[in-house]
Short mmCIF file of C-alpha atoms and ligand atoms in Angstrom, two decimals:
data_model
loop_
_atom_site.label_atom_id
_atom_site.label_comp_id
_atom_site.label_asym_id
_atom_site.label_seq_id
_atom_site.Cartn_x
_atom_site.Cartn_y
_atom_site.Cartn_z
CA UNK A 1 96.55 100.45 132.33
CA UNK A 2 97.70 99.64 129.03
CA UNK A 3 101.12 99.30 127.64
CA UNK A 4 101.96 100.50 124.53
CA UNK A 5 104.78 99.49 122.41
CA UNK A 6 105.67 102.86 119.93
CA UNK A 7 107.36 101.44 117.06
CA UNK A 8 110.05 104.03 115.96
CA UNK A 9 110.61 105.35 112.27
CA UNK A 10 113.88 103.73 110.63
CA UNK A 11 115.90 106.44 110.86
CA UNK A 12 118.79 107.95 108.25
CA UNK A 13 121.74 106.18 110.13
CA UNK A 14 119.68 103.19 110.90
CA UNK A 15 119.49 102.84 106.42
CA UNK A 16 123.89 103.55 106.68
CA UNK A 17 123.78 100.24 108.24
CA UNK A 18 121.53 98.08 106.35
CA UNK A 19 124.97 98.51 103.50
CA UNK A 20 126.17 95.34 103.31
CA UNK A 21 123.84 93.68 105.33
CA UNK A 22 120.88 93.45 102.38
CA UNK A 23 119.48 95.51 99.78
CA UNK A 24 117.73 98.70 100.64
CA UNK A 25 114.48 99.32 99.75
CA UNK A 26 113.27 102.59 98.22
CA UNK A 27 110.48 103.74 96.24
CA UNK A 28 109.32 107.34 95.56
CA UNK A 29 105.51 108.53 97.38
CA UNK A 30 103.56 111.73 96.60
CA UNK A 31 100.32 111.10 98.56
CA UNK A 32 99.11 109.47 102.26
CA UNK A 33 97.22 106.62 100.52
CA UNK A 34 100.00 105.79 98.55
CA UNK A 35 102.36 106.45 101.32
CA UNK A 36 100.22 103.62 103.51
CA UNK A 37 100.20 101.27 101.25
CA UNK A 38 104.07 101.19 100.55
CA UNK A 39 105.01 101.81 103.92
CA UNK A 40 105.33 97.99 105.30
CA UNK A 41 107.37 97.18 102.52
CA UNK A 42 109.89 99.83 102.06
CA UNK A 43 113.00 100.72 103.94
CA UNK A 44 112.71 104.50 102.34
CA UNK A 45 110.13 106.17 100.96
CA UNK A 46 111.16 109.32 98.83
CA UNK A 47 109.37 112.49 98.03
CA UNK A 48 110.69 112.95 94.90
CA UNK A 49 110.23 115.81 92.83
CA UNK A 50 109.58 113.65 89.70
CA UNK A 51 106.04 115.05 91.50
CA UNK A 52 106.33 117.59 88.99
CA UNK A 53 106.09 115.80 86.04
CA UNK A 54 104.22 112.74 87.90
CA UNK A 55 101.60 114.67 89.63
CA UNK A 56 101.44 118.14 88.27
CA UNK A 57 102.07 117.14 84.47
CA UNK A 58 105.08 119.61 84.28
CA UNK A 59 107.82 119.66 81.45
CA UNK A 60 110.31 118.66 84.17
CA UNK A 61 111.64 118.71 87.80
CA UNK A 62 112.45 122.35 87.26
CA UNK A 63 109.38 124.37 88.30
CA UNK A 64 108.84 122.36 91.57
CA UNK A 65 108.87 124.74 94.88
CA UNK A 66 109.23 123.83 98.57
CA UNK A 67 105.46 124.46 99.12
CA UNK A 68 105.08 121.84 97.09
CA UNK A 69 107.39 119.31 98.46
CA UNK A 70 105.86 120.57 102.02
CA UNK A 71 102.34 119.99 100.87
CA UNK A 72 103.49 116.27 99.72
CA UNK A 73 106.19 115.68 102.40
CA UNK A 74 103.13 116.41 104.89
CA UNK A 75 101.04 113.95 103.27
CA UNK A 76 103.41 111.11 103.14
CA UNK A 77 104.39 111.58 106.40
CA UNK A 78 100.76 111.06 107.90
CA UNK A 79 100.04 107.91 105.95
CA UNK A 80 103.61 106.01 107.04
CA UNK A 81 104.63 105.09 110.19
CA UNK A 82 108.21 102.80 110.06
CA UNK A 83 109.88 103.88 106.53
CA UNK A 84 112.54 106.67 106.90
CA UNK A 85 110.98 109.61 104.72
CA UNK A 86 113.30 111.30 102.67
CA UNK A 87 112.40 114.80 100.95
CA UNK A 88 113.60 115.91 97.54
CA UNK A 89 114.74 120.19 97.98
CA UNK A 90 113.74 121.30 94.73
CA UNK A 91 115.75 123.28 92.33
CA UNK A 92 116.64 127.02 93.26
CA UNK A 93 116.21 125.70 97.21
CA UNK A 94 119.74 125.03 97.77
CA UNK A 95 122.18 126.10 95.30
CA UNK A 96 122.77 129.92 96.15
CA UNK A 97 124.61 129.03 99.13
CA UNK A 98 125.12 126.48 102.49
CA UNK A 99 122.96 129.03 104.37
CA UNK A 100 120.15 128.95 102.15
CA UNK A 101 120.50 124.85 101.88
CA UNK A 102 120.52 124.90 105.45
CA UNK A 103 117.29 127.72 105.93
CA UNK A 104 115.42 125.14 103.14
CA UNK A 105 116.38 121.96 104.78
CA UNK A 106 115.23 122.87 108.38
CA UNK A 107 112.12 124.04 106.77
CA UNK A 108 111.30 120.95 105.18
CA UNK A 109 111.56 118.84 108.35
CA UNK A 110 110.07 121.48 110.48
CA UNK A 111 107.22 121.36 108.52
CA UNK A 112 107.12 117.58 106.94
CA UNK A 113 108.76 115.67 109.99
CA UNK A 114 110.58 114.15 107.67
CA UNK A 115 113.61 112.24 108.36
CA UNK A 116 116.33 113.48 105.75
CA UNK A 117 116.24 115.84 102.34
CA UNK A 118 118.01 115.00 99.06
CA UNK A 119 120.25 117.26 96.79
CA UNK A 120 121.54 117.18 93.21
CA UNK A 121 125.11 117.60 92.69
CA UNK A 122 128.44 116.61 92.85
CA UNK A 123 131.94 118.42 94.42
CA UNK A 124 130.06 121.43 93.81
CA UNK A 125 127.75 120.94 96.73
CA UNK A 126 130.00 118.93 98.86
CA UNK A 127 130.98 122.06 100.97
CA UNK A 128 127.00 122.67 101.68
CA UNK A 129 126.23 118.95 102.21
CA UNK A 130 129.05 119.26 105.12
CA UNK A 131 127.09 122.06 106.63
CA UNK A 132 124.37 120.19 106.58
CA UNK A 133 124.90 117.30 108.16
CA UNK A 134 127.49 118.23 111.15
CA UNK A 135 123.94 120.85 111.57
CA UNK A 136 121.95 118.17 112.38
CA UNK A 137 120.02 117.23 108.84
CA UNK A 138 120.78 113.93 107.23
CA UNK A 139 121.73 114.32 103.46
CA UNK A 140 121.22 111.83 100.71
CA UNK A 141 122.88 113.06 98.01
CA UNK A 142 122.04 112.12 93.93
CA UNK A 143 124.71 112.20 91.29
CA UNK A 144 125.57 110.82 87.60
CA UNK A 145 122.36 111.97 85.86
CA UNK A 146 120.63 114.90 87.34
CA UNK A 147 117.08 116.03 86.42
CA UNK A 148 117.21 118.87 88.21
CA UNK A 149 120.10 119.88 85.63
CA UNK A 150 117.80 119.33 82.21
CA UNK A 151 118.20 122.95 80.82
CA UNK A 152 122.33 122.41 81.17
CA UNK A 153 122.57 119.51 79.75
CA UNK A 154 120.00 119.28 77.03
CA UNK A 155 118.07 116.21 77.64
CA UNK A 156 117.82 112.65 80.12
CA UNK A 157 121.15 110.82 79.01
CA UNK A 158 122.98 107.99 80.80
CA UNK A 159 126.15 109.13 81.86
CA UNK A 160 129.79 107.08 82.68
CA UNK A 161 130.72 105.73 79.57
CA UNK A 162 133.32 107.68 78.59
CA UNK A 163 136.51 108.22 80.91
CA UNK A 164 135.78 111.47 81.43
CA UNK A 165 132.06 111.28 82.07
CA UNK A 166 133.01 107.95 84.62
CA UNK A 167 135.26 110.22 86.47
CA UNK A 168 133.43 113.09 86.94
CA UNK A 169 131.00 110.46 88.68
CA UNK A 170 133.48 109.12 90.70
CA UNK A 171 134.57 112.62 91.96
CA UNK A 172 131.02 113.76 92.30
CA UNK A 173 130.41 110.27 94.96
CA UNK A 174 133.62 110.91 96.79
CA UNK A 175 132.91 114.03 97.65
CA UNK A 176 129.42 114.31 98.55
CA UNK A 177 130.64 110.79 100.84
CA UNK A 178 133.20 112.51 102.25
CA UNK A 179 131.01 115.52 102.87
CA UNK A 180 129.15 113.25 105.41
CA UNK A 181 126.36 111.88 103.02
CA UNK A 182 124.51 108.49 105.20
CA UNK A 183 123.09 107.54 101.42
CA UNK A 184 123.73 108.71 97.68
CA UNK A 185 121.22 108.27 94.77
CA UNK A 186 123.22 107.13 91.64
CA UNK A 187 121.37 107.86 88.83
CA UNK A 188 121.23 106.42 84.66
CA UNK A 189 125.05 104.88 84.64
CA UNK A 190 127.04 101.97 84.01
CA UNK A 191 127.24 98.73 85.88
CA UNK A 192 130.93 98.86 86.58
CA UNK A 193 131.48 102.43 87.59
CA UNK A 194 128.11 101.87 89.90
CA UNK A 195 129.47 98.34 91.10
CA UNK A 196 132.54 100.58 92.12
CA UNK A 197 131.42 103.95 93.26
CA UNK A 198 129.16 101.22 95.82
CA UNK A 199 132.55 99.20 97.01
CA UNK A 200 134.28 102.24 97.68
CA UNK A 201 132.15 104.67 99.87
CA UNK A 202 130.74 104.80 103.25
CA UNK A 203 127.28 106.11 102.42
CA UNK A 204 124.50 103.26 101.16
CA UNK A 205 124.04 103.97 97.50
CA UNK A 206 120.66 103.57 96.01
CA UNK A 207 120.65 102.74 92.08
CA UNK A 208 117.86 103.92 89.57
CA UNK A 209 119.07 102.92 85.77
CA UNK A 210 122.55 102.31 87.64
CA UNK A 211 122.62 98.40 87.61
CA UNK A 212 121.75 95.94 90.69
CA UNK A 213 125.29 95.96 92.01
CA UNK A 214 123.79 99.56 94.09
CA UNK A 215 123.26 99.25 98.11
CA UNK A 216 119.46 99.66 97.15
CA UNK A 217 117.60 100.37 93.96
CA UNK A 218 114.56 103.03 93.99
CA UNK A 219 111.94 103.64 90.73
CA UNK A 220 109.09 106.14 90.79
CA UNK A 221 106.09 104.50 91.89
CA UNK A 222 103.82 105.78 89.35
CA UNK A 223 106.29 103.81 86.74
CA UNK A 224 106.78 100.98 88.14
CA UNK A 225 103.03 100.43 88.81
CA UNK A 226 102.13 101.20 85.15
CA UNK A 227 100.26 104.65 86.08
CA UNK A 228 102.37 107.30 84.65
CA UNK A 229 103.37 106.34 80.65
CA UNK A 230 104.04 109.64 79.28
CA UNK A 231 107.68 108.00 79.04
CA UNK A 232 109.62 104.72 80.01
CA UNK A 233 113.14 104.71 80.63
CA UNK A 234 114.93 101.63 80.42
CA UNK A 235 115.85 101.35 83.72
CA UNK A 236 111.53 101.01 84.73
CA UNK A 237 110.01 97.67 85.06
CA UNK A 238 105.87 97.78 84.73
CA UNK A 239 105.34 95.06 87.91
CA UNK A 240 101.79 95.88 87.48
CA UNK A 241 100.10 97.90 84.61
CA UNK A 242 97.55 100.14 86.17
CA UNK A 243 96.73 102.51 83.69
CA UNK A 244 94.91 100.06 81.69
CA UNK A 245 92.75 98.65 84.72
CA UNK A 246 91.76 102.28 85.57
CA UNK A 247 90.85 102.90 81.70
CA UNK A 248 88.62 99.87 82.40
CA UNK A 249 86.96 100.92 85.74
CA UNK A 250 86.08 104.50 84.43
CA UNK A 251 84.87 103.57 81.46
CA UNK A 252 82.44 100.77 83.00
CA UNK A 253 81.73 103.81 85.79
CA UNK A 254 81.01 105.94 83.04
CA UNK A 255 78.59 103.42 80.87
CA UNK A 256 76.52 102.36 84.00
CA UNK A 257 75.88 106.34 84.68
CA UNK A 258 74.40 106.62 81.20
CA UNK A 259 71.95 103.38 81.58
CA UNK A 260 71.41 104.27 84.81
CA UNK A 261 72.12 101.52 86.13
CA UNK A 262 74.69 103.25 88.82
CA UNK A 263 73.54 103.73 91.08
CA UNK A 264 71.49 101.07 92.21
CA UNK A 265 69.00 99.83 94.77
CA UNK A 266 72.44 99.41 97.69
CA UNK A 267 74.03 102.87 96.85
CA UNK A 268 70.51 104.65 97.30
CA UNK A 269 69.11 106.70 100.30
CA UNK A 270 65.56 105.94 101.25
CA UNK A 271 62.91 107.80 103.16
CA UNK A 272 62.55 104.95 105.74
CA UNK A 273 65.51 105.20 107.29
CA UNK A 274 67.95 102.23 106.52
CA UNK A 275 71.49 101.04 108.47
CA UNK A 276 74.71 102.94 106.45
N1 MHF B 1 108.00 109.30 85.87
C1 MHF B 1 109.26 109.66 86.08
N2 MHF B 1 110.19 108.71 86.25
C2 MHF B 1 111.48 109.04 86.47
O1 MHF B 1 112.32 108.13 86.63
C3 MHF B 1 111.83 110.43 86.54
C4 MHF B 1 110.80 111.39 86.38
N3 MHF B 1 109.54 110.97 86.14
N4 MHF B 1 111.04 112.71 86.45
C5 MHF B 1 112.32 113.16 86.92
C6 MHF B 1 113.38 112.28 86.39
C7 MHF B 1 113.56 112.32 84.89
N5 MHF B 1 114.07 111.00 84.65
C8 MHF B 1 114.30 110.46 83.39
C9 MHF B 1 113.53 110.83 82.31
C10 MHF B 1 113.75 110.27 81.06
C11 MHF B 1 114.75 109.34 80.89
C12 MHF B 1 114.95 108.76 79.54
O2 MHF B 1 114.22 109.03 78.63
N6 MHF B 1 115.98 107.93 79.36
C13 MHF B 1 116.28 107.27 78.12
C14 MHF B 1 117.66 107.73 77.73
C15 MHF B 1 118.62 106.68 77.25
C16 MHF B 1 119.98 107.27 76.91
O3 MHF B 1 120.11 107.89 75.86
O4 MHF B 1 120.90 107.13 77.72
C17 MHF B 1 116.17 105.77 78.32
O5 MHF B 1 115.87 105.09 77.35
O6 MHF B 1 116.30 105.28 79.46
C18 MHF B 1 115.53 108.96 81.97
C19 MHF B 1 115.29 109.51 83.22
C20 MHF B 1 114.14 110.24 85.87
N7 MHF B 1 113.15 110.87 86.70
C1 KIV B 2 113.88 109.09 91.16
C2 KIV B 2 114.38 109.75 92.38
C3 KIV B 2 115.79 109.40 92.68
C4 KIV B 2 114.15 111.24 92.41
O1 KIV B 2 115.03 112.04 92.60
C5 KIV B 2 112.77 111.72 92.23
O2 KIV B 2 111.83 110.92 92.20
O3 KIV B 2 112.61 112.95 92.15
MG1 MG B 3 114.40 114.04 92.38
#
């Protein structure tokens, strides 16, 4: 008989208490293959609905629906094994009411296995990221710049310089913490505010644009890889520029089609039968 070791997912509470310990991990995944090949290395992996723009080549974050965070949730779930998956609810999913948040979030892990779903918002959504999590479904929560919020507030803008802005941040952390948030996404602020938003709550909070003093830092794969240049914030680093490579490859792929000299002799079936 043979024994088995099962290696268990990392789990929402299990990221709580990597704050303060080291960095956390986190980058976004849409597909299995990608999902495999980021799994080893990431503490999260996030189904973001950047998708939207990312995959589908939408305006913004707006038009995304649960089918399609299901469809991708499902996906990304099959090719990782040991990061904690995290799914985005997309707009219109959770903002009606805490019943609806909670009919949405069940959903999505039903259906995804996932281990946690994110929201957008601030003291707004504290009362419905309560009812979440004493329910039984981890929240990460995501507040300073909010994509999800585009029509509102007219465009992608960094956020916390002013007093005003900075505590309307600071508010918006508290009480999505307080609410029982085990992580919070801060998004396109200031070093300081982040630095102290970070030092002052219980949840691990995961930076993007929001400085390196954040409990873990997250980009969008696609970005950060070079595949997806339709924009660059300045909060993206390129650590390897795909889009260029796969320019290359296609238009070699392309060239040898037209000589004919793809494909050749090894990628041809014979009538002698041959070993695959
Ligand atoms: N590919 C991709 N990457 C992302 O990070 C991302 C998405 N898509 N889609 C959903 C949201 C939208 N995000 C965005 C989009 C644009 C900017 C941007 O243009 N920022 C400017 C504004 C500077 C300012 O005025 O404060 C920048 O230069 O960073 C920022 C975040 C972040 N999310
Ligand atoms: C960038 C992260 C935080 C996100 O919300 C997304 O990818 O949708
Ligand atoms: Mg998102």
């Amino acid at each position: 008989m043979s024994v088995q070791t099962i290696q268990k997912r990392r789990t929402a509470s299990a990221i709580r208490t990597l704050k303060g310990e080291r960095p956390i991990v986190c980058l976004t995944a849409y597909t299995a293959p990608i999902a495999k090949l980021l799994d080893a290395h990431c503490d999260l992996l996030l189904v973001g609905d950047s998708l939207g723009m990312v995959v589908y080549g939408m305006e913004s974050t707006v038009g995304v629906t649960m089918e399609m965070m299901i469809a991708h949730g499902q996906g990304v779930m099959r090719g990782s094994k040991a990061a904690c998956v995290v799914v985005d609810m997309p707009f219109g999913s959770y903002q009606e009411s805490k019943e609806q948040a909670f009919r949405n979030a069940a959903r999505l892990m039903q259906e995804t296995g996932c281990s946690a779903v994110k929201l957008e918002g601030g003291e707004e959504l504290a009362e419905t990221v309560a009812f979440l999590s004493r329910r039984g479904v981890p929240v990460m929560g995501h507040v300073g710049l909010m994509p999800q919020s585009v029509n509102a507030t007219g465009g992608y803008r960094s956020l916390g310089r002013s007093d005003e802005e900075a505590e309307k941040i600071r508010r918006d952390a508290r009480a999505i913490d307080d609410a029982g948030a085990f992580s919070i996404v801060i998004e396109g602020t200031v070093e300081p505010l982040a630095r102290e938003i970070s030092a002052s709550l219980n949840a691990a909070t995961i930076g993007i644009g929001a400085s390196s003093a954040c409990d873990g830092q997250v980009l969008v794969v696609d970005d950060m890889l070079g595949i997806f240049t339709d924009f660059k914030p300045r909060f993206v680093k390129h650590f390897a520029s795909l889009a260029p490579e796969i320019d290359r490859a296609v238009a070699d792929y392309a060239a040898e089609v037209k000589a004919r000299t793809f494909p050749a002799e090894e990628h041809t079936f014979q009538m002698k039968r041959q070993k695959l």
